[in-house]
CSV table of C-alpha atoms and ligand atoms in Angstrom, one decimal:
chain,number,residue,atom,x,y,z
A,570,MET,CA,37.3,181.7,139.3
A,571,LYS,CA,40.3,184.0,138.3
A,572,ASN,CA,40.1,187.4,139.5
A,573,ASN,CA,43.5,188.5,137.8
A,574,ILE,CA,42.7,188.1,134.0
A,575,LYS,CA,45.7,188.5,131.7
A,576,LYS,CA,45.6,186.0,129.0
A,577,VAL,CA,42.4,185.9,126.9
A,578,ALA,CA,41.7,183.5,124.1
A,579,CYS,CA,39.0,184.4,121.4
A,580,ILE,CA,37.4,181.3,119.9
A,581,GLY,CA,36.0,182.3,116.5
A,582,SER,CA,37.8,184.9,114.4
A,583,GLY,CA,34.9,186.3,112.4
A,584,LEU,CA,33.6,189.9,112.7
A,585,ILE,CA,33.0,189.3,116.7
A,586,GLY,CA,36.2,187.7,117.4
A,587,GLN,CA,38.2,190.1,115.4
A,588,GLY,CA,36.5,192.8,117.2
A,589,TRP,CA,37.0,191.4,120.9
A,590,ALA,CA,40.9,190.6,119.9
A,591,THR,CA,41.1,194.2,118.9
A,592,LEU,CA,39.7,195.4,122.1
A,593,PHE,CA,41.5,193.2,124.5
A,594,ALA,CA,44.8,193.8,122.7
A,595,ALA,CA,44.3,197.4,122.8
A,596,LYS,CA,43.8,197.4,126.6
A,597,GLY,CA,47.1,195.2,127.2
A,598,TYR,CA,45.8,191.8,127.4
A,599,GLU,CA,47.8,188.8,125.6
A,600,ILE,CA,45.2,187.7,123.1
A,601,ILE,CA,45.2,184.3,121.4
A,602,MET,CA,42.6,183.9,118.2
A,603,GLN,CA,41.6,180.6,117.1
A,604,ASP,CA,39.6,179.6,114.0
A,605,LEU,CA,39.2,176.5,111.8
A,606,SER,CA,41.7,177.2,109.1
A,607,GLU,CA,45.0,179.5,108.8
A,608,ASP,CA,43.2,181.5,105.8
A,609,ILE,CA,40.4,182.5,108.0
A,610,LEU,CA,43.2,183.5,110.8
A,611,LYS,CA,45.2,185.1,108.3
A,612,SER,CA,42.7,187.2,107.1
A,613,ALA,CA,41.1,188.2,110.8
A,614,VAL,CA,44.7,189.0,112.0
A,615,GLU,CA,44.8,191.5,109.2
A,616,GLN,CA,41.8,192.8,109.9
A,617,VAL,CA,42.7,193.3,113.8
A,618,ALA,CA,45.6,195.4,112.6
A,619,LEU,CA,43.3,197.7,110.3
A,620,ASN,CA,41.0,198.0,113.4
A,621,LEU,CA,44.0,198.9,115.7
A,622,ASN,CA,45.2,201.4,113.1
A,623,PHE,CA,41.9,202.8,112.8
A,624,MET,CA,41.6,203.6,116.6
A,625,GLU,CA,45.0,205.1,116.5
A,626,ASP,CA,44.1,207.3,113.4
A,627,ASN,CA,40.7,208.5,115.3
A,628,GLY,CA,42.3,209.2,118.6
A,629,ARG,CA,41.1,205.9,120.7
A,630,LEU,CA,44.8,204.9,121.0
A,631,GLN,CA,47.9,207.0,121.5
A,632,LEU,CA,50.4,207.4,118.8
A,633,GLY,CA,52.4,204.0,118.5
A,634,GLU,CA,49.9,202.1,120.7
A,635,ALA,CA,48.4,200.1,117.6
A,636,ALA,CA,51.9,198.6,116.7
A,637,THR,CA,52.4,197.6,120.4
A,638,ALA,CA,48.9,196.2,120.9
A,639,TYR,CA,49.3,194.1,117.5
A,640,LYS,CA,52.5,192.5,119.0
A,641,ARG,CA,50.2,190.8,121.8
A,642,ILE,CA,48.2,188.9,119.2
A,643,ARG,CA,48.8,185.5,118.2
A,644,ALA,CA,46.9,182.9,116.2
A,645,THR,CA,46.1,179.2,116.1
A,646,THR,CA,43.9,176.5,114.6
A,647,ASP,CA,44.6,174.3,117.6
A,648,LEU,CA,41.9,175.0,120.4
A,649,ALA,CA,44.0,173.0,123.1
A,650,GLU,CA,46.8,175.6,122.3
A,651,ALA,CA,44.5,178.3,122.0
A,652,VAL,CA,43.0,177.8,125.4
A,653,LYS,CA,46.1,176.8,127.4
A,654,GLY,CA,46.9,179.4,130.2
A,655,ALA,CA,44.1,181.4,129.1
A,656,ASP,CA,42.2,183.0,132.3
A,657,TYR,CA,39.1,184.0,130.2
A,658,ILE,CA,37.8,182.8,126.9
A,659,GLN,CA,35.4,184.6,124.6
A,660,GLU,CA,33.7,182.4,122.3
A,661,SER,CA,32.3,183.8,119.0
A,662,VAL,CA,31.4,180.8,116.7
A,663,PRO,CA,28.1,180.7,114.7
A,664,ASP,CA,24.9,181.3,116.8
A,665,ASP,CA,23.4,178.1,117.1
A,666,TYR,CA,23.3,175.6,119.8
A,667,PRO,CA,25.1,172.7,118.2
A,668,SER,CA,28.2,175.2,117.4
A,669,LYS,CA,28.2,176.7,120.7
A,670,ARG,CA,27.5,173.4,122.6
A,671,LYS,CA,30.4,171.7,120.6
A,672,VAL,CA,32.8,174.3,121.5
A,673,PHE,CA,31.7,174.7,125.0
A,674,LYS,CA,32.1,171.0,125.4
A,675,GLU,CA,35.8,171.0,124.2
A,676,MET,CA,36.9,174.2,126.2
A,677,ASP,CA,35.4,172.9,129.3
A,678,ALA,CA,37.5,169.5,129.0
A,679,LEU,CA,40.6,171.5,128.1
A,680,VAL,CA,40.7,174.3,131.0
A,681,PRO,CA,40.9,174.2,134.6
A,682,CYS,CA,37.9,174.9,136.6
A,683,ASP,CA,38.4,178.3,137.4
A,684,THR,CA,39.0,179.9,133.7
A,685,ILE,CA,35.6,181.6,132.6
A,686,LEU,CA,33.9,180.6,129.4
A,687,ALA,CA,31.9,183.4,127.9
A,688,SER,CA,29.9,183.5,124.8
A,689,SER,CA,29.2,186.2,122.4
A,690,SER,CA,25.9,184.9,121.4
A,691,SER,CA,23.4,187.3,120.2
A,692,GLY,CA,20.4,185.8,121.9
A,693,LEU,CA,20.8,182.0,122.7
A,694,LEU,CA,20.4,180.9,126.3
A,695,MET,CA,23.4,179.9,128.5
A,696,SER,CA,21.1,177.5,130.2
A,697,GLU,CA,20.9,175.3,127.0
A,698,ILE,CA,24.7,175.6,126.2
A,699,GLN,CA,26.1,175.1,129.7
A,700,LYS,CA,24.4,171.6,130.0
A,701,VAL,CA,27.5,169.9,128.2
A,702,ALA,CA,29.8,171.4,130.4
A,703,THR,CA,31.1,169.6,133.6
A,704,ARG,CA,31.7,173.1,135.2
A,705,PRO,CA,28.6,175.0,134.2
A,706,GLU,CA,29.1,177.5,137.1
A,707,ARG,CA,31.9,179.1,135.1
A,708,CYS,CA,29.9,179.7,131.8
A,709,VAL,CA,28.4,183.2,131.2
A,710,MET,CA,26.9,185.2,128.2
A,711,ALA,CA,28.8,188.4,127.4
A,712,HIS,CA,27.1,189.7,124.5
A,713,PRO,CA,28.9,192.6,122.5
A,714,PHE,CA,27.8,195.0,119.8
A,715,LEU,CA,29.5,195.9,116.4
A,716,PRO,CA,31.9,197.2,116.3
A,717,VAL,CA,33.2,195.4,119.4
A,718,HIS,CA,36.2,197.6,119.8
A,719,LEU,CA,34.3,201.0,119.5
A,720,LEU,CA,30.5,200.3,121.0
A,721,PRO,CA,30.7,200.0,124.6
A,722,LEU,CA,27.5,197.8,125.4
A,723,VAL,CA,28.2,194.2,126.6
A,724,GLU,CA,25.1,192.4,128.0
A,725,ILE,CA,26.0,189.8,130.7
A,726,VAL,CA,23.9,187.2,131.9
A,727,GLY,CA,24.1,184.0,133.5
A,728,GLY,CA,22.4,180.5,132.9
A,729,GLU,CA,20.7,178.2,135.5
A,730,GLN,CA,23.8,177.1,136.4
A,731,THR,CA,26.0,180.0,136.2
A,732,ALA,CA,27.6,181.3,139.5
A,733,SER,CA,27.1,184.7,140.6
A,734,GLU,CA,30.8,185.0,141.0
A,735,THR,CA,31.1,184.5,137.5
A,736,VAL,CA,28.9,187.0,136.4
A,737,ASP,CA,30.4,189.5,138.8
A,738,LEU,CA,33.9,188.8,137.5
A,739,THR,CA,32.9,189.2,133.8
A,740,TYR,CA,31.0,192.4,134.8
A,741,ASN,CA,34.2,193.7,136.5
A,742,LEU,CA,36.4,192.6,133.5
A,743,MET,CA,34.2,194.3,131.0
A,744,ALA,CA,34.3,197.4,133.0
A,745,LYS,CA,38.0,197.4,133.4
A,746,LEU,CA,38.0,197.1,129.5
A,747,GLY,CA,36.1,200.3,129.1
A,748,LYS,CA,32.9,198.4,128.3
A,749,THR,CA,29.3,199.5,129.5
A,750,PRO,CA,28.3,196.3,131.0
A,751,VAL,CA,24.4,195.7,131.8
A,752,ARG,CA,23.6,192.9,133.8
A,753,LEU,CA,20.3,191.0,133.3
A,754,LYS,CA,18.4,189.6,135.9
A,755,LYS,CA,17.2,186.8,134.1
A,756,GLU,CA,17.8,184.9,130.6
A,757,VAL,CA,15.5,186.0,127.6
A,758,SER,CA,16.2,185.2,124.1
A,759,GLY,CA,17.6,188.5,122.4
A,760,TYR,CA,18.6,189.7,125.8
A,761,ILE,CA,17.7,193.5,125.9
A,762,VAL,CA,18.9,195.3,122.9
A,763,ASN,CA,18.6,192.6,120.2
A,764,ARG,CA,14.6,192.3,121.3
A,765,LEU,CA,14.2,196.2,120.9
A,766,GLN,CA,16.1,196.0,117.5
A,767,ALA,CA,14.0,192.9,116.4
A,768,ALA,CA,10.6,194.9,117.1
A,769,ILE,CA,12.0,198.1,115.3
A,770,LEU,CA,13.2,195.9,112.5
A,771,ARG,CA,10.0,194.0,112.1
A,772,GLU,CA,8.1,197.2,112.1
A,773,ALA,CA,10.7,198.7,109.6
A,774,VAL,CA,10.2,195.5,107.0
A,775,ASP,CA,6.5,195.9,107.3
A,776,LEU,CA,6.6,199.5,106.6
A,777,VAL,CA,8.5,199.0,103.4
A,778,ALA,CA,6.9,195.7,102.2
A,779,SER,CA,3.4,197.0,102.7
A,780,GLY,CA,4.4,200.2,100.5
A,781,VAL,CA,4.1,203.0,103.7
A,782,ALA,CA,7.6,204.2,102.7
A,783,SER,CA,10.7,203.3,101.1
A,784,ALA,CA,13.5,201.8,102.9
A,785,GLU,CA,15.5,205.1,102.4
A,786,GLU,CA,12.6,207.2,103.8
A,787,VAL,CA,12.3,204.7,106.7
A,788,ASP,CA,15.9,205.1,107.6
A,789,ARG,CA,15.9,208.8,107.2
A,790,ALA,CA,13.0,209.3,109.6
A,791,PHE,CA,14.5,207.0,111.8
A,792,CYS,CA,17.9,208.9,111.9
A,793,SER,CA,16.4,212.4,111.8
A,794,GLY,CA,13.8,211.7,114.7
A,795,MET,CA,14.2,209.2,117.5
A,796,GLY,CA,17.9,208.0,116.1
A,797,LEU,CA,19.0,211.6,117.1
A,798,ARG,CA,18.2,211.1,120.7
A,799,ASP,CA,19.0,207.8,121.0
A,800,PRO,CA,22.6,208.2,121.9
A,801,PHE,CA,21.7,209.6,125.4
A,802,ILE,CA,17.8,208.9,125.9
A,803,GLY,CA,16.4,205.4,125.8
A,804,PRO,CA,12.9,204.5,125.0
A,805,ILE,CA,11.6,204.7,128.6
A,806,LEU,CA,13.2,208.0,129.4
A,807,ARG,CA,11.7,209.2,126.2
A,808,ALA,CA,8.5,208.2,127.4
A,809,HIS,CA,8.7,209.9,130.7
A,810,LEU,CA,9.7,213.1,128.9
A,811,ALA,CA,6.9,212.8,126.3
A,812,GLY,CA,4.3,213.6,128.7
A,813,ASN,CA,4.4,215.2,132.1
A,814,GLY,CA,6.2,212.1,133.3
A,815,ILE,CA,5.6,208.5,133.1
A,816,GLU,CA,2.3,208.4,134.8
A,817,ASP,CA,0.9,211.2,132.7
A,818,PHE,CA,2.4,209.7,129.4
A,819,LEU,CA,0.5,206.5,130.3
A,820,GLU,CA,-2.6,207.8,130.9
A,821,ASN,CA,-2.9,210.4,128.2
A,822,TYR,CA,-1.1,208.3,125.3
A,823,ALA,CA,-2.7,204.9,126.0
A,824,ASP,CA,-5.5,205.3,123.2
A,825,SER,CA,-3.2,206.2,120.6
A,826,TYR,CA,-0.5,203.7,121.7
A,827,ARG,CA,-3.5,201.0,121.7
A,828,LEU,CA,-4.2,202.0,118.1
A,829,ARG,CA,-0.6,201.7,116.7
A,830,TRP,CA,0.0,198.5,118.8
A,831,GLU,CA,-3.1,196.8,117.4
A,832,SER,CA,-2.4,197.8,113.7
A,833,MET,CA,1.4,196.6,114.2
A,834,ALA,CA,3.1,193.7,112.5
A,835,THR,CA,2.9,190.4,114.4
A,836,TRP,CA,4.6,188.0,111.8
A,837,HIS,CA,7.6,186.0,112.8
A,838,THR,CA,9.2,185.2,109.4
A,839,VAL,CA,9.9,187.5,106.4
A,840,SER,CA,7.8,185.9,103.6
A,841,PRO,CA,9.5,185.6,99.9
A,842,SER,CA,7.1,188.3,98.8
A,843,MET,CA,8.1,190.7,101.5
A,844,ARG,CA,11.9,189.7,101.2
A,845,GLU,CA,11.8,190.6,97.2
A,846,ILE,CA,10.4,194.1,98.0
A,847,PHE,CA,12.6,194.7,100.8
A,848,VAL,CA,15.9,193.7,99.5
A,849,LYS,CA,15.0,195.8,96.2
A,850,ASN,CA,14.1,198.6,98.1
A,851,VAL,CA,17.5,198.6,100.3
A,852,ASN,CA,19.5,198.0,97.2
A,853,GLU,CA,18.0,201.3,95.7
A,854,MET,CA,19.1,203.3,98.9
A,855,SER,CA,21.6,205.8,97.6
A,856,ILE,CA,24.0,205.2,100.2
A,857,VAL,CA,23.9,201.4,99.0
A,858,ARG,CA,24.2,202.4,95.4
A,859,LYS,CA,27.2,204.7,95.9
A,860,HIS,CA,29.4,202.9,98.4
A,861,SER,CA,30.8,199.8,99.0
A,862,LEU,CA,30.0,197.9,102.5
A,863,GLU,CA,33.6,198.6,103.5
A,864,LYS,CA,33.1,202.4,102.7
A,865,ILE,CA,29.7,202.5,104.7
A,866,LYS,CA,31.2,200.5,107.6
A,867,ASN,CA,34.1,203.0,107.9
A,868,TRP,CA,31.7,205.8,107.8
A,869,ARG,CA,29.6,204.4,110.4
A,870,ASP,CA,32.8,203.8,112.5
A,871,LYS,CA,34.2,207.5,112.2
A,872,MET,CA,30.7,208.7,113.1
A,873,LEU,CA,30.8,206.5,116.2
A,874,VAL,CA,34.0,207.8,117.2
A,875,GLU,CA,32.5,211.4,117.0
A,876,ILE,CA,29.4,210.4,119.0
A,877,LEU,CA,31.6,208.7,121.6
A,878,LYS,CA,33.5,212.0,122.2
A,879,LEU,CA,30.3,213.5,123.6
A,880,ASP,CA,29.7,213.5,127.4
A,881,ARG,CA,26.4,211.9,127.5
A,882,SER,CA,25.7,212.1,131.1
A,883,CYS,CA,23.1,214.6,132.5
A,884,ARG,CA,24.8,217.1,134.5
B,1353,NAD,N1,27.4,190.0,113.7
B,1353,NAD,C1,27.1,190.7,114.7
B,1353,NAD,O1,26.5,191.7,114.3
B,1353,NAD,C2,27.1,190.1,116.3
B,1353,NAD,C3,27.0,190.9,117.2
B,1353,NAD,C4,27.0,190.7,118.6
B,1353,NAD,C5,27.1,189.2,118.5
B,1353,NAD,N2,27.3,188.5,117.5
B,1353,NAD,C6,27.5,186.9,118.0
B,1353,NAD,O2,28.8,186.7,117.9
B,1353,NAD,C7,29.1,185.2,117.4
B,1353,NAD,C8,30.1,185.4,116.2
B,1353,NAD,O3,29.4,186.1,115.1
B,1353,NAD,P1,30.0,186.7,114.0
B,1353,NAD,O4,29.4,187.8,113.4
B,1353,NAD,O5,31.5,187.0,114.1
B,1353,NAD,O6,30.1,185.4,112.9
B,1353,NAD,P2,31.3,185.1,111.7
B,1353,NAD,O7,30.3,184.2,110.9
B,1353,NAD,O8,31.5,186.3,111.2
B,1353,NAD,O9,32.4,184.4,112.6
B,1353,NAD,C9,32.3,183.0,113.2
B,1353,NAD,C10,33.9,182.2,113.1
B,1353,NAD,O10,33.7,181.2,114.0
B,1353,NAD,C11,34.3,180.2,113.2
B,1353,NAD,N3,33.9,179.0,113.6
B,1353,NAD,C12,33.0,178.0,113.2
B,1353,NAD,N4,33.0,176.8,113.9
B,1353,NAD,C13,34.1,177.0,114.7
B,1353,NAD,C14,34.8,176.2,115.7
B,1353,NAD,N5,34.0,175.0,115.8
B,1353,NAD,N6,36.0,176.6,116.3
B,1353,NAD,C15,36.4,177.8,116.0
B,1353,NAD,N7,36.0,178.7,115.3
B,1353,NAD,C16,34.6,178.2,114.6
B,1353,NAD,C17,34.2,180.6,111.5
B,1353,NAD,O11,35.2,179.9,110.6
B,1353,NAD,C18,34.1,182.2,111.6
B,1353,NAD,O12,35.3,182.6,111.4
B,1353,NAD,C19,27.6,184.6,117.0
B,1353,NAD,O13,27.1,184.2,118.3
B,1353,NAD,C20,26.9,186.0,116.9
B,1353,NAD,O14,25.5,185.9,117.3
B,1353,NAD,C21,27.3,188.9,116.4
């Protein structure tokens, strides 16, 4: 596998592909973006330019670096052209096995055996995708978070046939990019964060749909409570601090947590009636009524930039 990664291909140029292209270009890598049509690529490249300008305007790049980074970007609809000479390929096509397998099969046939093939999937298993590859050992999951060019986390996990060298090289590449890579010991659907997000989202939908609180109140409660600690304290350290250490917490809070867990939602699909109530509630949120999605995303990114300025280590 290649240690000295210089040229990167981003396959799929939607929200995530654009974010990866922004980040790689900002960090000095030659980037080629690929997607199904010229129109998609045109708007993707425009979004990358906006992302780079945002990074420069908000102190994430030095003056003039956005323009230099932009020059590193090329785009093509031709997969063979995109992957030619690439040392590392980051796939970001839709999140279903048929789409992933199709692209992995094609990439696998086109590139030399030492090119790493990474997937951005939000929760699929690499073991199920790499079955179509003749060189499954170089296939790995590298799951980013939106916005990819700002949020540091990348979850890295191999499938049953992935070589540990592939996981190590991907981990090192992500660290070099300034990301915070987290390596899973084994595959699980949704990896770490999307499992946690799924648990919280189910409970949030349930609280709203069952009339406990409005969407506005659930989000306000989250952001003014656990959300404020979240940037530097995870759920496990939180439990350790909530009692007099984790053993004390597990003993003293056992009953109250049992009652909560017993009464919590366990459904797997949002029913039509819940969906109706939930969507209505979200559309009634004051921020959603007042501002466009674009405006809210821009505000989110500005807030993230401010949080990222904090030294979040405990000294
Ligand atoms: N959106 C998120 O919050 C998020 C976060 C982390 C990871 N992801 C993962 O990243 C991947 C992409 O998600 P997204 O939000 O960017 O989706 P998206 O729908 O915005 O973009 C997908 C892109 O892939 C293109 N595409 C489809 N088939 C293709 C093919 N055969 N070859 C090349 N391009 C093809 C589409 O035209 C589209 O531009 C998914 O696996 C998703 O789970 C998404």
